[in-house]
Amino acid sequence: REVAPPSPGVLEARAVRRDQDFEFQESLAADQAKERQRQEEEAAARLREQEEQARAKAEAEEVALAAAKRQEEIEAARAQLPAEPPASAGKDSVLVVVRLPDGARLQPRRFNASDKVGVLYSFVRVALYDLETKDGREHVGQEFDLVTNMPVKALTDKDVTCAEADLTGQTLLMVQYHALSTPKGA
């Protein structure tokens, strides 16, 4: 028996179906490509987030190590500070008042005339550290000079004694931060 050729309506329906199948396959491929791209973007975002977390962790560890080192240095400086002589030591001692750039003053302290100027620097570093932990301003680690006000001169030789640096009686010293290391709070 001979099969009759399909009618034009059936041929048209088959063509429509074939076109729909083709369009569906194209749409499916496009959707799959979009899904792959979305997954790749999510993976890249997760990777960036992990890298950022690792960087932040490394940075936090570095800051913690620097803070621990700074604290060690301060405690070593604190341990090396000589005992404060009594007020009755007279001309064998000098009362040092230190003024910060913002006008604040550190607690006055008496030193032996035979103490080295480096001891004054250690005292100021320790006092600035204590001030930082109290008020949150960053002072520690800033490079500075101690400067006399009359006559104005920087005490840069830390190996001379207070007496050799002409620090006698009651002396006002000013903290002068180096230009490139001005503290954030000043």
Coordinates of C-alpha atoms in Angstrom, one line a residue:
R1 CA 0.0 0.0 0.0
E2 CA 1.3 3.3 -0.9
V3 CA 1.6 5.9 1.7
A4 CA 0.0 9.1 0.7
P5 CA 2.3 12.2 0.9
P6 CA 1.7 14.3 3.9
S7 CA -0.8 17.0 3.5
P8 CA 0.4 20.7 3.3
G9 CA -0.9 21.2 6.8
V10 CA 1.1 18.4 8.2
L11 CA 4.2 19.6 6.4
E12 CA 3.7 23.0 7.8
A13 CA 3.1 21.7 11.3
R14 CA 6.4 19.6 11.0
A15 CA 8.3 22.7 9.8
V16 CA 6.9 24.7 12.7
R17 CA 7.8 22.0 15.1
R18 CA 11.3 21.7 13.7
D19 CA 11.8 25.5 14.0
Q20 CA 10.5 25.4 17.5
D21 CA 12.9 22.6 18.4
F22 CA 15.8 24.5 16.8
E23 CA 14.8 27.7 18.7
F24 CA 14.5 25.7 21.9
Q25 CA 17.9 24.2 21.5
E26 CA 19.4 27.7 20.8
S27 CA 17.6 29.1 23.9
L28 CA 18.7 26.1 26.0
A29 CA 22.3 26.6 24.9
A30 CA 22.1 30.4 25.6
D31 CA 20.7 29.7 29.1
Q32 CA 23.4 27.1 29.8
A33 CA 26.0 29.6 28.7
K34 CA 24.5 32.2 31.0
E35 CA 24.4 29.8 33.9
R36 CA 28.1 28.8 33.3
Q37 CA 29.0 32.5 33.2
R38 CA 27.1 33.2 36.4
Q39 CA 28.8 30.2 38.1
E40 CA 32.2 31.4 36.9
E41 CA 31.5 35.0 38.1
E42 CA 30.4 33.6 41.5
A43 CA 33.6 31.5 41.7
A44 CA 35.7 34.5 40.8
A45 CA 33.8 36.6 43.4
R46 CA 34.4 33.9 46.1
L47 CA 38.1 33.7 45.1
R48 CA 38.4 37.5 45.3
E49 CA 36.7 37.4 48.7
Q50 CA 39.0 34.7 49.9
E51 CA 42.0 36.7 48.7
E52 CA 40.7 39.8 50.4
Q53 CA 40.2 37.9 53.6
A54 CA 43.7 36.4 53.4
R55 CA 45.2 39.9 52.8
A56 CA 43.2 41.4 55.6
K57 CA 44.3 38.6 57.9
A58 CA 48.0 39.0 56.9
E59 CA 47.6 42.8 57.4
A60 CA 46.1 42.3 60.9
E61 CA 48.9 39.9 61.8
E62 CA 51.4 42.4 60.7
V63 CA 49.8 45.1 62.7
A64 CA 49.6 42.8 65.7
L65 CA 53.3 41.9 65.4
A66 CA 54.3 45.6 65.0
A67 CA 52.2 46.4 68.1
A68 CA 53.8 43.6 70.1
K69 CA 57.3 44.7 69.0
R70 CA 56.5 48.3 69.9
Q71 CA 55.2 47.2 73.3
E72 CA 58.4 45.2 73.9
E73 CA 60.5 48.3 73.0
I74 CA 58.5 50.5 75.3
E75 CA 58.8 48.0 78.2
A76 CA 62.5 47.7 77.6
A77 CA 62.8 51.5 77.6
R78 CA 60.6 51.7 80.8
A79 CA 62.9 49.1 82.5
Q80 CA 66.0 51.2 81.6
L81 CA 64.7 54.4 83.1
P82 CA 66.7 55.2 86.2
A83 CA 64.9 55.9 89.5
E84 CA 63.8 59.5 89.9
P85 CA 66.1 61.4 92.3
P86 CA 64.5 63.2 95.3
A87 CA 63.8 66.9 95.0
S88 CA 66.5 67.4 97.7
A89 CA 69.1 66.3 95.1
G90 CA 69.5 70.0 94.3
K91 CA 71.8 70.9 91.5
D92 CA 72.7 67.3 91.0
S93 CA 69.3 66.9 89.4
V94 CA 67.2 68.6 86.7
L95 CA 63.4 68.8 86.7
V96 CA 62.2 68.3 83.1
V97 CA 58.9 69.5 81.8
V98 CA 58.0 68.2 78.3
R99 CA 55.5 70.1 76.1
L100 CA 53.9 68.4 73.1
P101 CA 53.2 70.1 69.8
D102 CA 49.5 70.4 70.7
G103 CA 50.4 72.3 73.9
A104 CA 49.7 69.4 76.3
R105 CA 52.4 68.7 78.8
L106 CA 53.8 65.4 80.1
Q107 CA 54.0 64.8 83.8
P108 CA 57.2 66.6 85.0
R109 CA 60.0 64.3 86.1
R110 CA 63.3 64.7 87.8
F111 CA 66.5 63.3 86.4
N112 CA 70.1 63.1 87.6
A113 CA 72.4 65.6 86.0
S114 CA 74.6 62.7 85.1
D115 CA 71.8 60.9 83.2
K116 CA 72.3 60.8 79.4
V117 CA 70.0 62.8 77.1
G118 CA 69.0 59.4 75.6
V119 CA 67.3 58.6 78.9
L120 CA 65.1 61.7 78.4
Y121 CA 64.2 60.4 75.0
S122 CA 63.3 57.0 76.5
F123 CA 61.2 58.8 79.2
V124 CA 59.3 60.7 76.5
R125 CA 58.7 57.6 74.3
V126 CA 57.3 55.7 77.4
A127 CA 55.1 58.7 78.3
L128 CA 53.8 59.1 74.8
Y129 CA 53.0 55.4 74.7
D130 CA 51.1 55.7 78.0
L131 CA 49.3 58.8 76.6
E132 CA 48.4 56.9 73.4
T133 CA 46.9 54.0 75.4
K134 CA 45.0 56.5 77.5
D135 CA 43.6 58.8 74.8
G136 CA 43.9 56.8 71.6
R137 CA 46.0 59.3 69.7
E138 CA 49.0 57.9 67.9
H139 CA 52.3 59.2 69.3
V140 CA 54.4 56.1 69.6
G141 CA 56.8 55.4 66.8
Q142 CA 56.9 59.0 65.6
E143 CA 60.4 60.3 65.1
F144 CA 61.0 63.4 67.2
D145 CA 63.6 65.7 68.6
L146 CA 63.6 67.2 72.1
V147 CA 64.2 70.9 71.8
T148 CA 65.1 73.4 74.5
N149 CA 63.2 76.7 74.4
M150 CA 65.9 79.1 75.7
P151 CA 68.1 79.0 73.7
V152 CA 66.2 77.0 71.0
K153 CA 68.3 74.0 70.2
A154 CA 67.6 70.4 69.4
L155 CA 69.2 67.8 71.8
T156 CA 70.3 65.4 69.1
D157 CA 73.4 64.0 70.9
K158 CA 71.9 61.3 73.1
D159 CA 75.2 60.3 74.6
V160 CA 75.9 63.6 76.5
T161 CA 74.7 64.0 80.0
C162 CA 72.0 66.4 81.1
A163 CA 74.7 68.6 82.7
E164 CA 76.8 68.6 79.5
A165 CA 73.7 69.6 77.5
D166 CA 73.2 72.6 79.9
L167 CA 70.0 71.2 81.3
T168 CA 69.9 72.5 84.9
G169 CA 67.3 73.4 87.5
Q170 CA 63.9 73.3 85.9
T171 CA 64.0 72.8 82.1
L172 CA 61.2 73.0 79.5
L173 CA 61.7 70.7 76.6
M174 CA 59.5 70.6 73.5
V175 CA 58.7 67.6 71.4
Q176 CA 59.3 68.5 67.8
Y177 CA 58.1 65.8 65.4
H178 CA 60.1 65.2 62.2
A179 CA 58.3 66.7 59.2
L180 CA 57.4 63.4 57.5
S181 CA 56.2 61.6 60.7
T182 CA 53.6 64.0 62.2
P183 CA 51.3 61.9 64.4
K184 CA 47.7 61.4 63.1
G185 CA 46.2 63.1 66.2
A186 CA 48.3 66.3 66.1

